[in-house]
Coordinates of C-alpha atoms and ligand atoms in Angstrom, one line a residue:
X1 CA 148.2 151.7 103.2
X2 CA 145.3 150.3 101.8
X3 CA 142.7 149.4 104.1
X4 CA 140.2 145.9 103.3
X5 CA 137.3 147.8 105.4
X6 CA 137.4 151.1 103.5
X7 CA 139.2 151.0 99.7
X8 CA 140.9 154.4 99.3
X9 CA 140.0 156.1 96.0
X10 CA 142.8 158.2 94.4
X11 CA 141.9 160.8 91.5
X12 CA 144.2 161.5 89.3
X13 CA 144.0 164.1 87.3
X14 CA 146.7 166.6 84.6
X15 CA 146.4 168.6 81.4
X16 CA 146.0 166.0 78.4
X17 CA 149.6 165.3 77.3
X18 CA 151.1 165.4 81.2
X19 CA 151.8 161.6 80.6
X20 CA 148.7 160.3 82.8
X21 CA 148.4 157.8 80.9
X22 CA 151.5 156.4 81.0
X23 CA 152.2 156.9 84.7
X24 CA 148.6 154.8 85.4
X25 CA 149.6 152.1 83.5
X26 CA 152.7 152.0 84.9
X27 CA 152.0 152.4 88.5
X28 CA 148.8 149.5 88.1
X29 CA 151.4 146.9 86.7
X30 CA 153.2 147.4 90.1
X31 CA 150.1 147.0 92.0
X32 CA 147.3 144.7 91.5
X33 CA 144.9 145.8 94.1
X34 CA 144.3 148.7 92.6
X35 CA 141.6 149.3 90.0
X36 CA 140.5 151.3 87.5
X37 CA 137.5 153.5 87.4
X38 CA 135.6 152.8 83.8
X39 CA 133.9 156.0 83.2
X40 CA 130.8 157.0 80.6
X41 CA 131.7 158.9 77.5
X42 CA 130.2 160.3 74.6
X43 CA 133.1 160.4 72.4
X44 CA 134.0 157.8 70.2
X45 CA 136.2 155.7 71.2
X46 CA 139.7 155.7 69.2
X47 CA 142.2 153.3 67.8
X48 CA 142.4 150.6 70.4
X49 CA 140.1 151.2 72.7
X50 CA 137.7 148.8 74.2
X51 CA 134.3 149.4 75.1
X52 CA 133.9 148.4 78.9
X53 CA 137.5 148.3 79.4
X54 CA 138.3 152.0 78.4
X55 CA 135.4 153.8 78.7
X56 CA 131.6 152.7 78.5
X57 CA 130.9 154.5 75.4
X58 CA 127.3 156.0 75.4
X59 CA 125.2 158.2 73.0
X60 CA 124.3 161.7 74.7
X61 CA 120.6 160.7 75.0
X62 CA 121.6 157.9 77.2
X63 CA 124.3 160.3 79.4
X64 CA 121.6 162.6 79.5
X65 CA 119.0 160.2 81.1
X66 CA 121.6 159.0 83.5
X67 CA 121.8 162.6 84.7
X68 CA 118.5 162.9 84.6
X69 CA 118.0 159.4 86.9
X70 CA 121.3 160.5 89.3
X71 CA 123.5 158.0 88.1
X72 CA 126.5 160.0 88.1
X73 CA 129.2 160.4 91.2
X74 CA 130.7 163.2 88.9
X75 CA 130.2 164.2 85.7
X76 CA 131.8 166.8 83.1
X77 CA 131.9 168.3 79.8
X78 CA 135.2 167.9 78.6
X79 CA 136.5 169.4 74.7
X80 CA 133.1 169.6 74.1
X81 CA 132.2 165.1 75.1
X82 CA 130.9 163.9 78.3
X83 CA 132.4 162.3 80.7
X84 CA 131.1 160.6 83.9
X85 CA 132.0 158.2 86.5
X86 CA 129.2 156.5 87.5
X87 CA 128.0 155.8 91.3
X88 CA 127.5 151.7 90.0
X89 CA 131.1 151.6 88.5
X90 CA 132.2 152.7 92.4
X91 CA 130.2 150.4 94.1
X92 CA 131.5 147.4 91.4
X93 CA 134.9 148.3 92.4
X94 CA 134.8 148.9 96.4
X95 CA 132.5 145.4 96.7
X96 CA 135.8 143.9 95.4
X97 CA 137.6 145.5 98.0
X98 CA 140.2 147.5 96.1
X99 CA 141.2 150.7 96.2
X100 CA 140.3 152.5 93.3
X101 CA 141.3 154.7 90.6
X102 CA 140.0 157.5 89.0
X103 CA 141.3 159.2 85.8
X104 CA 139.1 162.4 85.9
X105 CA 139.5 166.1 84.8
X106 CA 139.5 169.1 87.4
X107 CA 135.8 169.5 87.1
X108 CA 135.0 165.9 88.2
X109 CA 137.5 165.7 90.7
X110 CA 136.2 169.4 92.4
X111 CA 132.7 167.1 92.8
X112 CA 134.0 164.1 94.5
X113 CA 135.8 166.2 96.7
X114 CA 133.0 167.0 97.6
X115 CA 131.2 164.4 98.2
X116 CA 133.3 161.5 99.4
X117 CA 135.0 161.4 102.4
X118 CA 138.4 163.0 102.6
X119 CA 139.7 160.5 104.8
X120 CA 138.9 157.5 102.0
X121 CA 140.1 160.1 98.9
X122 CA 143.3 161.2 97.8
X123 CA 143.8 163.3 94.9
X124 CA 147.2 164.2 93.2
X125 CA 147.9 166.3 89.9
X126 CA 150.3 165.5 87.5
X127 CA 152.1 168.5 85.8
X128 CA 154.6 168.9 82.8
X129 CA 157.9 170.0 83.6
X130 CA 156.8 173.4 81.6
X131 CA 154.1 174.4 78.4
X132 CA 156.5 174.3 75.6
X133 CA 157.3 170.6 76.8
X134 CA 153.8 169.9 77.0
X135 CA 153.3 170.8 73.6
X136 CA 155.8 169.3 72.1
X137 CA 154.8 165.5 74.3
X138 CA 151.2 166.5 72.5
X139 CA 152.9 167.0 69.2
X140 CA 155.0 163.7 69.3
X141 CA 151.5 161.8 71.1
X142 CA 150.4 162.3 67.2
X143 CA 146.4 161.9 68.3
X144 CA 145.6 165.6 68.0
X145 CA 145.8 168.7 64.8
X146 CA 147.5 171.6 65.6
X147 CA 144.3 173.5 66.4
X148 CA 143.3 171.0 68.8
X149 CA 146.5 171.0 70.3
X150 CA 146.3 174.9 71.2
X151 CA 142.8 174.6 72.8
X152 CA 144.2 171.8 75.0
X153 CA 147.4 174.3 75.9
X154 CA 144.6 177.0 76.7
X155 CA 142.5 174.3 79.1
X156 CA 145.6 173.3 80.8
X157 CA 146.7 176.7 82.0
X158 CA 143.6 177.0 83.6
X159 CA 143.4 173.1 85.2
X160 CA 147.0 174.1 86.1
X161 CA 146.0 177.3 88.2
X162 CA 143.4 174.9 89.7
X163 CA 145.7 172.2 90.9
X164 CA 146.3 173.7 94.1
X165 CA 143.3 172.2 95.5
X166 CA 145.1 168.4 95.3
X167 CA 146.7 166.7 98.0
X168 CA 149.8 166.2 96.1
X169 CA 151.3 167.4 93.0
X170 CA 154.1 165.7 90.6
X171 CA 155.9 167.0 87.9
X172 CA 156.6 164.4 85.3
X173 CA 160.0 165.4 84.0
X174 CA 161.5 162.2 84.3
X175 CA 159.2 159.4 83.8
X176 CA 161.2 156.8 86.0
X177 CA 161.0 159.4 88.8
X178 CA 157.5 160.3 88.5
X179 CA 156.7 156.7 88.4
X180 CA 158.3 156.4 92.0
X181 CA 156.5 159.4 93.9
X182 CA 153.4 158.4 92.4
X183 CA 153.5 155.0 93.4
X184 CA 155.3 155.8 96.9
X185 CA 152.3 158.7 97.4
X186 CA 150.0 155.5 96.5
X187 CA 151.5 153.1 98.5
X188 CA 151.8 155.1 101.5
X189 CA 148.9 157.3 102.0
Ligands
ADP1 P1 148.0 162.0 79.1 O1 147.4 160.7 79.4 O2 148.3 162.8 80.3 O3 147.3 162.8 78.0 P2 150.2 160.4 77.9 O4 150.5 159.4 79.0 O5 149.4 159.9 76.7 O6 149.5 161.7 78.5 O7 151.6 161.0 77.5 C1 151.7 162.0 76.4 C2 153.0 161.7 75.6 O8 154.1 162.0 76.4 C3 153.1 160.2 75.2 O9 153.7 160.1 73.9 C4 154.1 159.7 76.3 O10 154.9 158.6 75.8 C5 155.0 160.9 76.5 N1 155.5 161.0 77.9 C6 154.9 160.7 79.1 N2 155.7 160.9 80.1 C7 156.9 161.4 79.6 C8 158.1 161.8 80.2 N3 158.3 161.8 81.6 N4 159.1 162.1 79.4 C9 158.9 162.1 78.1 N5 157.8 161.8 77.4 C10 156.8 161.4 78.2
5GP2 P1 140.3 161.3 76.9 O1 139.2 161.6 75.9 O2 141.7 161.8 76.4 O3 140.3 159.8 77.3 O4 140.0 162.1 78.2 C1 139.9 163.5 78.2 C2 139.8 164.0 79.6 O5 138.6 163.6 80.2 C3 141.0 163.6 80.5 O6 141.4 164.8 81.3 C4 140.3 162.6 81.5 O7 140.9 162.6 82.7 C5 138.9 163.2 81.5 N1 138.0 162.2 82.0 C6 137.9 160.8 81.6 N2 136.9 160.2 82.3 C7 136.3 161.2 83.0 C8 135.2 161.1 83.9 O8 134.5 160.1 84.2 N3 134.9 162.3 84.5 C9 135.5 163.5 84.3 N4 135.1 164.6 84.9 N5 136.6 163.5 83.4 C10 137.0 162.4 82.8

């Protein structure tokens, strides 16, 4: 249970295409005292998206100073963009109390690991039911060219191998079921 002294943070992280996404949103609508880590990117932002309320979308000579100046809980390269969350995007989110969410790739999460306590973190990995469904959820997703499709395929062997390290791990076969462990692993840890 979530605890008014000391927010929890969960990470959550899964190859692109795992249906993240979709299980985030779905789980927040359930639960409003969660929130949502904004993090730093240097990709553009696509169709839809908001600045401050999807990313905080940054040039790389500003990422770069914030590296420079230690602004950074975590931080990655990810297909080539960066991506950080920042230490002032955590403190925002724990002075209003709530446990907190963070959408980050392997990488990331291996840092806060790290560096937060384990008794306040909790991380789960979301996994496909198998590759060739994967491909085709990235396929139907429509964001990506066939090219770019492979080299996520390629990143999320590797992520997959790496998943391990999590506290827990769903497969997101069936979305109605995921949707439940996730938000009883959330609601009960
Ligand atoms: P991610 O954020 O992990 O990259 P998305 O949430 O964007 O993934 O999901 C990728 C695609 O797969 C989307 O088109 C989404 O609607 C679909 N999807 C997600 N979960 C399931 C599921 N359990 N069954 C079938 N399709 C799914
Ligand atoms: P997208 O560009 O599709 O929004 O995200 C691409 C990948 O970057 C996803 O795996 C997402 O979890 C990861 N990501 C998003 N924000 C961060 C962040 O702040 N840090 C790290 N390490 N990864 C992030």
């Amino acid at each position: 249970m979530s605890n008014k002294t000391s927010p929890l943070v969960f990470i959550i992280s899964a190859p692109s295409g795992a249906g993240k996404t979709t299980l985030i949103h779905r789980v927040m609508a359930a639960r409003p005292n969660l929130t949502f880590s904004v993090s730093h990117t240097t990709r553009s932002p696509r169709q839809g998206e908001t600045d401050k309320r999807d990313y905080y979308f940054v040039s790389r000579e500003t990422f770069r100073e914030m590296i420079e100046n230690n602004a950074f809980l975590e931080w990655a390269v990810v297909y080539g963009e960066y991506y950080g969350t920042s230490a002032g995007e955590i403190r925002r989110l724990h002075r209003l109390g709530k446990d907190v969410i963070l959408d980050i790739d392997v990488q990331g999460a291996l840092q806060v690991m790290e560096k937060l306590d384990k008794k306040q973190l909790v991380s789960i990995f979301i996994l496909p039911p198998d590759m060739e469904t994967l491909k085709q959820r990235l396929i139907a997703r429509g964001k990506d060219p066939l090219e770019r499709i492979e080299r996520r395929l390629a990143t999320a062997r590797e992520e997959i191998r790496q998943s391990d390290r999590y506290n827990f791990r769903i497969i997101n076969d069936d979305l109605e079921r995921a949707t439940r462990d996730l938000a009883k692993i959330m609601g009960q840890t």
